[in-house]
Coordinates of C-alpha atoms in Angstrom, one line a residue:
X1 CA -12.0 -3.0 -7.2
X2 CA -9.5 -4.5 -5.1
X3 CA -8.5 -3.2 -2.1
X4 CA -5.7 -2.3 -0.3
X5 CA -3.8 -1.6 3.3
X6 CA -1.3 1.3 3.1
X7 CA -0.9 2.5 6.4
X8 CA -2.1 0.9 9.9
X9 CA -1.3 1.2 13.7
X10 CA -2.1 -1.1 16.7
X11 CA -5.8 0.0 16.2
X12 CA -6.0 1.4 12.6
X13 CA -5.7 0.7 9.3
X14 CA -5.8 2.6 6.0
X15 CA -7.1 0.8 3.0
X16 CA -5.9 2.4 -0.2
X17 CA -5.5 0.0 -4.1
X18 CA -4.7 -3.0 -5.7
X19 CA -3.3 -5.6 -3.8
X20 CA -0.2 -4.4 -1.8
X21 CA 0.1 -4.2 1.4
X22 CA -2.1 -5.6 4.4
X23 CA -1.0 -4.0 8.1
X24 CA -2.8 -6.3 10.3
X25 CA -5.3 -4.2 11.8
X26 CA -9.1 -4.1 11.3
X27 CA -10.2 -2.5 7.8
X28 CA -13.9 -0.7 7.9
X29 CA -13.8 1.3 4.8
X30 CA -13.3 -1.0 1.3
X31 CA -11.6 1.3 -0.7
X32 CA -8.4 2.1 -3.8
X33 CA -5.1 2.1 -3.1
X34 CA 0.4 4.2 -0.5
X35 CA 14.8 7.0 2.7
X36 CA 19.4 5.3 1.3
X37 CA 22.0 3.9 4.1
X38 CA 25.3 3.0 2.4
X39 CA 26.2 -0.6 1.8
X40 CA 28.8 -2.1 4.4
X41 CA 32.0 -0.4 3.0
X42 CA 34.8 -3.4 1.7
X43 CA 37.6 -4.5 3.2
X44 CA 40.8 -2.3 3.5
X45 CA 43.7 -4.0 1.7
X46 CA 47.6 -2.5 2.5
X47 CA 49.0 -3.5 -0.5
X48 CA 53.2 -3.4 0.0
X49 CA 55.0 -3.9 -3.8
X50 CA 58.7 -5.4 -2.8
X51 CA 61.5 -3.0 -4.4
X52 CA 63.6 -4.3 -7.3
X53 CA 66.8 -3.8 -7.6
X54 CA 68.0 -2.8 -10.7
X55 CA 69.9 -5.6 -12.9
X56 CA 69.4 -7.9 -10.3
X57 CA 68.5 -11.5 -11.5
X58 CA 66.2 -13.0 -9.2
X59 CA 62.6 -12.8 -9.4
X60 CA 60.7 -9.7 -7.8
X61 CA 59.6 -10.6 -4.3
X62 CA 55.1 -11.3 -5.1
X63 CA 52.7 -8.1 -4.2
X64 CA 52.3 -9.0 -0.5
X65 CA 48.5 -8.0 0.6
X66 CA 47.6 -7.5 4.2
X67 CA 44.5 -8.4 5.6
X68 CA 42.4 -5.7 6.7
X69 CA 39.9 -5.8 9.4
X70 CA 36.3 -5.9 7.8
X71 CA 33.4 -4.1 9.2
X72 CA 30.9 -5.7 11.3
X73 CA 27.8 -6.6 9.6
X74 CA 25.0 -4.6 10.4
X75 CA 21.5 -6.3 11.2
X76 CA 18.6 -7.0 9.0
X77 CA 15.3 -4.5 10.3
X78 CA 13.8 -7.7 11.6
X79 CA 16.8 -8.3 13.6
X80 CA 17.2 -4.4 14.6
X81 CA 13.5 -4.8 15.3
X82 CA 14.1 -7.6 17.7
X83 CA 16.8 -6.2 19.6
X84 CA 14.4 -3.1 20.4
X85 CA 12.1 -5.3 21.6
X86 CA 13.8 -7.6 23.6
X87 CA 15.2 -4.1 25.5
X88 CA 11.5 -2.7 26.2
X89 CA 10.2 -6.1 27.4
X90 CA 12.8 -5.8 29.9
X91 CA 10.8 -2.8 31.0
X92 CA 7.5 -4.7 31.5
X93 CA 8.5 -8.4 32.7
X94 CA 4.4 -9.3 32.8
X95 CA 3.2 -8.7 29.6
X96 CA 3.9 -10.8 27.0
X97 CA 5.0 -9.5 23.6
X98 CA 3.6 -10.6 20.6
X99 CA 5.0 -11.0 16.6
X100 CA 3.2 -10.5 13.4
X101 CA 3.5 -10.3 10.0
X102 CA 3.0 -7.0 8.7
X103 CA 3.4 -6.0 5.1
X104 CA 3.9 -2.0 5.3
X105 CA 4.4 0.9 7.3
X106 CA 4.0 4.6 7.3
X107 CA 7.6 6.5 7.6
X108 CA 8.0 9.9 7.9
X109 CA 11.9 9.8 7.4
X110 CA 12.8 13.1 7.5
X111 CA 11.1 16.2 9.0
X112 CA 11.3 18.3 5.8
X113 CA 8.6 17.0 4.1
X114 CA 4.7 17.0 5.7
X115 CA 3.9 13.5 4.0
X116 CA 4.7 10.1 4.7
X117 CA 5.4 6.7 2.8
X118 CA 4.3 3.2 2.9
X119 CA 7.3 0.7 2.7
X120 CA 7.2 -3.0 2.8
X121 CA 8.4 -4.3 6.2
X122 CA 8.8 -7.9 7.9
X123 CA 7.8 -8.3 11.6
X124 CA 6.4 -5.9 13.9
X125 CA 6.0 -6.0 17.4
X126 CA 2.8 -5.6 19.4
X127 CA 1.6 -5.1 22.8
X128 CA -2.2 -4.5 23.8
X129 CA -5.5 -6.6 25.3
X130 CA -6.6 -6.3 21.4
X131 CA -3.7 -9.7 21.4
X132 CA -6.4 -13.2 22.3
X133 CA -4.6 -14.0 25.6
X134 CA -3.1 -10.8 26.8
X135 CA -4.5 -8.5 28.9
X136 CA -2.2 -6.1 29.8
X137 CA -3.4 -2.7 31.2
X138 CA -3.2 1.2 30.0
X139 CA 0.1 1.4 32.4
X140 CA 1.6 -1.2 31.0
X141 CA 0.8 -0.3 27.2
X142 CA 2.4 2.9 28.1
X143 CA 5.8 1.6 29.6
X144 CA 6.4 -0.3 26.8
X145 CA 5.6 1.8 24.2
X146 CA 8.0 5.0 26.1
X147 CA 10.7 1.7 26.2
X148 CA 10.3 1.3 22.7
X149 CA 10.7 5.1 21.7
X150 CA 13.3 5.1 24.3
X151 CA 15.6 2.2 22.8
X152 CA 15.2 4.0 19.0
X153 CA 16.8 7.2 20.5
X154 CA 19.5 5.4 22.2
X155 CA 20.2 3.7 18.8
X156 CA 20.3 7.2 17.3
X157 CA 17.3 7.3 15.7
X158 CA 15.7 10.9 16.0
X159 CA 11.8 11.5 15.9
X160 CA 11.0 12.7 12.4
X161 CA 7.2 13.3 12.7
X162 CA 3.7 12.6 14.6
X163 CA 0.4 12.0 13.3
X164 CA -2.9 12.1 15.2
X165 CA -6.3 10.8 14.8
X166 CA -8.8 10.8 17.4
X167 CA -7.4 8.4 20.1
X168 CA -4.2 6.9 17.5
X169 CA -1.3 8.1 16.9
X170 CA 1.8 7.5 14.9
X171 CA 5.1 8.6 15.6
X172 CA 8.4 8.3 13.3
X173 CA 11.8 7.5 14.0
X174 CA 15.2 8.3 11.6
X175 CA 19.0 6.8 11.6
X176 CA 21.2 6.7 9.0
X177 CA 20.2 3.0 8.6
X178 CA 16.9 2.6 9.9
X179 CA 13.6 4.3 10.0
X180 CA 11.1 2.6 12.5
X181 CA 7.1 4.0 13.2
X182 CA 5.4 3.7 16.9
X183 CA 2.0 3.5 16.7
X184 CA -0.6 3.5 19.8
X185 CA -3.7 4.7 21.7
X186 CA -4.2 6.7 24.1
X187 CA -6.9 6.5 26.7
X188 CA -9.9 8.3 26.7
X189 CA -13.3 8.7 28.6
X190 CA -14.8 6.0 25.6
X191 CA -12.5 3.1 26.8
X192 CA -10.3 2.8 23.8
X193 CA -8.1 0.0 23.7
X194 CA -5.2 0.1 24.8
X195 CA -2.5 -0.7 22.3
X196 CA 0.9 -0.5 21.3
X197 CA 3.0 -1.7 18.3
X198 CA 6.3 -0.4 16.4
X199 CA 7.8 -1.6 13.0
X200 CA 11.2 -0.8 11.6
X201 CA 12.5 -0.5 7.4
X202 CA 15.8 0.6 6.2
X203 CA 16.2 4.3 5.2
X204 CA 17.0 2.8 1.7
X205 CA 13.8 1.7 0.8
X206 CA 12.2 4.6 2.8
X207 CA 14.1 6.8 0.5
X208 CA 13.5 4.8 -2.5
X209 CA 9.6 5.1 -1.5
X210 CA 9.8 9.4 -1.4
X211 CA 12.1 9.2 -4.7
X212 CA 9.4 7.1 -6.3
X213 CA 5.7 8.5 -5.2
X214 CA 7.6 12.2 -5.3
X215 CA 6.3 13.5 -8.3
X216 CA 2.7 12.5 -7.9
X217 CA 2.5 13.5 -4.4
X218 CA 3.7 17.5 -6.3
X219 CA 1.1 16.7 -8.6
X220 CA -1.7 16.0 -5.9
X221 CA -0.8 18.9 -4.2
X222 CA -0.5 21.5 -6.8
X223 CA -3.8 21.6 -7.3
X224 CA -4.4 23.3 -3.9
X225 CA -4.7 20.1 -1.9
X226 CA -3.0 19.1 1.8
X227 CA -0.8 16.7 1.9
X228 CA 0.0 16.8 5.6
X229 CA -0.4 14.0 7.9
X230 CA -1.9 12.2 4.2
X231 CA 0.5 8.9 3.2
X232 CA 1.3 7.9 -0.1
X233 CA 1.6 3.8 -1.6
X234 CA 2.1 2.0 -4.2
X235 CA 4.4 0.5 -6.9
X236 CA 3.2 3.5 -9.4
X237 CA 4.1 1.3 -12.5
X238 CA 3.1 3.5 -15.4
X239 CA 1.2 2.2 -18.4
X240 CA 0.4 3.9 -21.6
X241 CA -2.7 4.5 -22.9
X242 CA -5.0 1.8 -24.0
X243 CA -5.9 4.1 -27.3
X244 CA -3.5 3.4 -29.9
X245 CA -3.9 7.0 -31.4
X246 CA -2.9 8.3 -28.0
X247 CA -0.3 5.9 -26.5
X248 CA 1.9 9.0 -25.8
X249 CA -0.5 9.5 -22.9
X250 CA 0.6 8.2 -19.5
X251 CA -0.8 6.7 -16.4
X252 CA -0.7 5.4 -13.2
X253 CA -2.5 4.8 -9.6
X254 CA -1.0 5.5 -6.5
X255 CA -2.7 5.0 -3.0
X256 CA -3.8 8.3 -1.0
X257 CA -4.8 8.7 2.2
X258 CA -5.0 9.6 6.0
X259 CA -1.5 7.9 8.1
X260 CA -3.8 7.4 10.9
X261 CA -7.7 6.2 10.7
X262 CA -9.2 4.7 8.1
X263 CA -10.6 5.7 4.5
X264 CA -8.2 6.3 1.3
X265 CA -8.5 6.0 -2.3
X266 CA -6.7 5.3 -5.6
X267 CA -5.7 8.3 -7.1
X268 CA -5.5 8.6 -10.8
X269 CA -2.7 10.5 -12.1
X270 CA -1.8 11.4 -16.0
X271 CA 0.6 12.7 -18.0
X272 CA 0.0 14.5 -21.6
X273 CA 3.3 14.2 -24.4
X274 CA 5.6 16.7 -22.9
X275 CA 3.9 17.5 -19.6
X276 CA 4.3 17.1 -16.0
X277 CA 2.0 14.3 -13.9
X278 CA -1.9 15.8 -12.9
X279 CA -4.2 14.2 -10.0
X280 CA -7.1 13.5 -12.1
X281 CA -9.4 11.5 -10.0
X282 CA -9.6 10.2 -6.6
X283 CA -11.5 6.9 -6.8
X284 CA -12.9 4.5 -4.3
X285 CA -15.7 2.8 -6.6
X286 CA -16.6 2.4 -10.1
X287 CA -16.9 6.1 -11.7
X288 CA -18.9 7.6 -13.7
X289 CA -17.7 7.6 -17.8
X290 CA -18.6 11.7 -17.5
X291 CA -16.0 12.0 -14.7
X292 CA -13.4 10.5 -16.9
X293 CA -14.6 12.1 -19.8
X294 CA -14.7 15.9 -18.6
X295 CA -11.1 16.6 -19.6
X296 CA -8.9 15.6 -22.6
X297 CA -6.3 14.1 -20.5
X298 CA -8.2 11.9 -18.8
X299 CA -10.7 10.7 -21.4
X300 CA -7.6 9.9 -23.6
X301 CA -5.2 8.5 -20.8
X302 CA -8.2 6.0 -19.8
X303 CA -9.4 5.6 -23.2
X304 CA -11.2 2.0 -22.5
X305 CA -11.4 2.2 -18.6
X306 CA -15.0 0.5 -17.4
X307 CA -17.1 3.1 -15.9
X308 CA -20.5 3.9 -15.7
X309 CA -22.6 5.3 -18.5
X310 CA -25.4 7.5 -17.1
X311 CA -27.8 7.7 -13.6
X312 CA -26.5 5.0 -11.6
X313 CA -30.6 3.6 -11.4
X314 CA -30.7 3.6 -15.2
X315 CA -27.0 3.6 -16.8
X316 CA -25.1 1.1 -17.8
X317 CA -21.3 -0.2 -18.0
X318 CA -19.1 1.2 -20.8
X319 CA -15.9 2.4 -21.7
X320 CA -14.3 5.9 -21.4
X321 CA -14.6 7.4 -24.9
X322 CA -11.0 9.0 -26.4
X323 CA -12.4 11.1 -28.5

């Protein structure tokens, strides 16, 4: 199964489902795969009609339009991005500052809900001895990553939520425009690296993430489970069933797991004619057919899924069964 990066920090990464996002950091665990700012508002147009006078014979004077002033454009996240860093390296003159590619990023974008989001970002900015090259101590790690929180709050963007995990942890940032995550170490008696990194998004797409992954992340907890601290991925394209008898059946995968550390899996959700979306399976590996097979909505959602048949020493590979 392929794998895939929903979540990461300076020092973490979360792998979670089919081939979406990769958040530089180191991946141990192979495993499944994991808000709107208003457009720039148009020009103002004063729009003065001359008055005719009645019976007269000249032409009306034209519709005479005056130019309004338009609003300044307002900066990519890779630009926004930038400027923040550009203020926090002014904090810590020695260190150098790298830039990297990242492909996604957990936001929390609003402290009403307990889960986060993965959403598609361009640069992020990094600071740590993890960088070949730079060495730069716990002190300075810290200055920058405080300069960094402290430049997002002077921007107006409020702290939204905070996940820890051991020695990482992850910290959100909300604006009407743009939501950013911190994510760093902190030292500890086991010499953790230190490390710092921050990546920003527009609230748009961080919106368009929750508005998206919403309903599975209801269905995934209605059945008793947490879904605090736990980020959610993924395009969640749903398919129909592969049975022609049962097409009426949906499905879809979307990446679960922990914001901070590593692990995750694809979750399995399905949907019967008529019925709301159910978690049906949390999968990392191939699965067993009986797993599938156990309730109606599964076997006939993944009617022709490969699985397992049998003890894993002396099964084989088949197909989930509709019947």
């Amino acid at each position: 199964m392929n794998s895939l990066l929903i979540g990461s920090t300076a020092a973490a990464a979360l792998v979670i489902g089919p081939a979406v996002v990769a958040q530089a950091a180191p991946v141990s665990t192979p495993s499944a795969s994991v808000v709107a700012a208003p457009a720039a508002g148009a020009a103002t147009v004063a729009v003065t009609v001359a008055s005719a006078q009645v019976g007269a014979s000249a032409p009306q004077a034209p519709l005479a339009a005056a130019k309004g002033k338009k609003k300044a454009k307002k900066p990519s996240p890779a630009k926004f991005a930038k400027k923040v860093n550009a203020a926090a390296k002014k904090k810590v003159r020695a260190a150098r500052v790298t830039s990297a590619l990242q492909w996604s990023i957990p936001v929390k974008s609003t402290k009403k809900r307990a889960w986060w989001v993965s959403v598609s970002v361009g640069k992020g900015y990094r600071l740590g001895n993890s960088t070949i090259g730079n060495s730069a101590s716990q002190a300075t790690v810290t200055a920058y990553r405080k300069a960094v929180m402290a430049t997002l709050k002077r921007n107006k963007l409020k702290p939204t939520g905070t996940v820890k995990f051991s020695n990482q942890i992850t910290k959100s940032y909300a604006g009407s425009r743009y939501v950013c995550s911190v994510g760093y170490t902190v030292p500890s008696r086991y010499g953790v690296t230190p490390s710092s990194s921050f990546w920003c998004t527009t609230r748009a797409k961080a919106n368009a993430a929750v508005k998206r992954l919403a309903p599975f992340e209801k269905a995934y907890r209605s059945g008793g489970r947490s879904t605090k601290g736990i980020g959610f991925s993924g395009a969640a394209k749903v398919k129909s069933s592969a049975s022609a008898e049962y097409r009426a059946y949906k499905k879809t995968t979307v990446g679960i797991g922990p914001v901070e550390g590593v692990g995750g899996f694809s979750g399995y959700f399905g949907k019967a004619p008529g019925k709301s979306w159910r978690f049906v399976l949390g999968v990392q590996a191939i699965q067993n057919c009986s797993d599938w097979e156990a309730t109606q909505l599964g076997r006939r959602a993944w009617a022709g899924l490969s699985c397992w048949r049998g003890d894993y020493s002396t099964g084989y590979e088949d197909k989930v069964r509709a019947w």
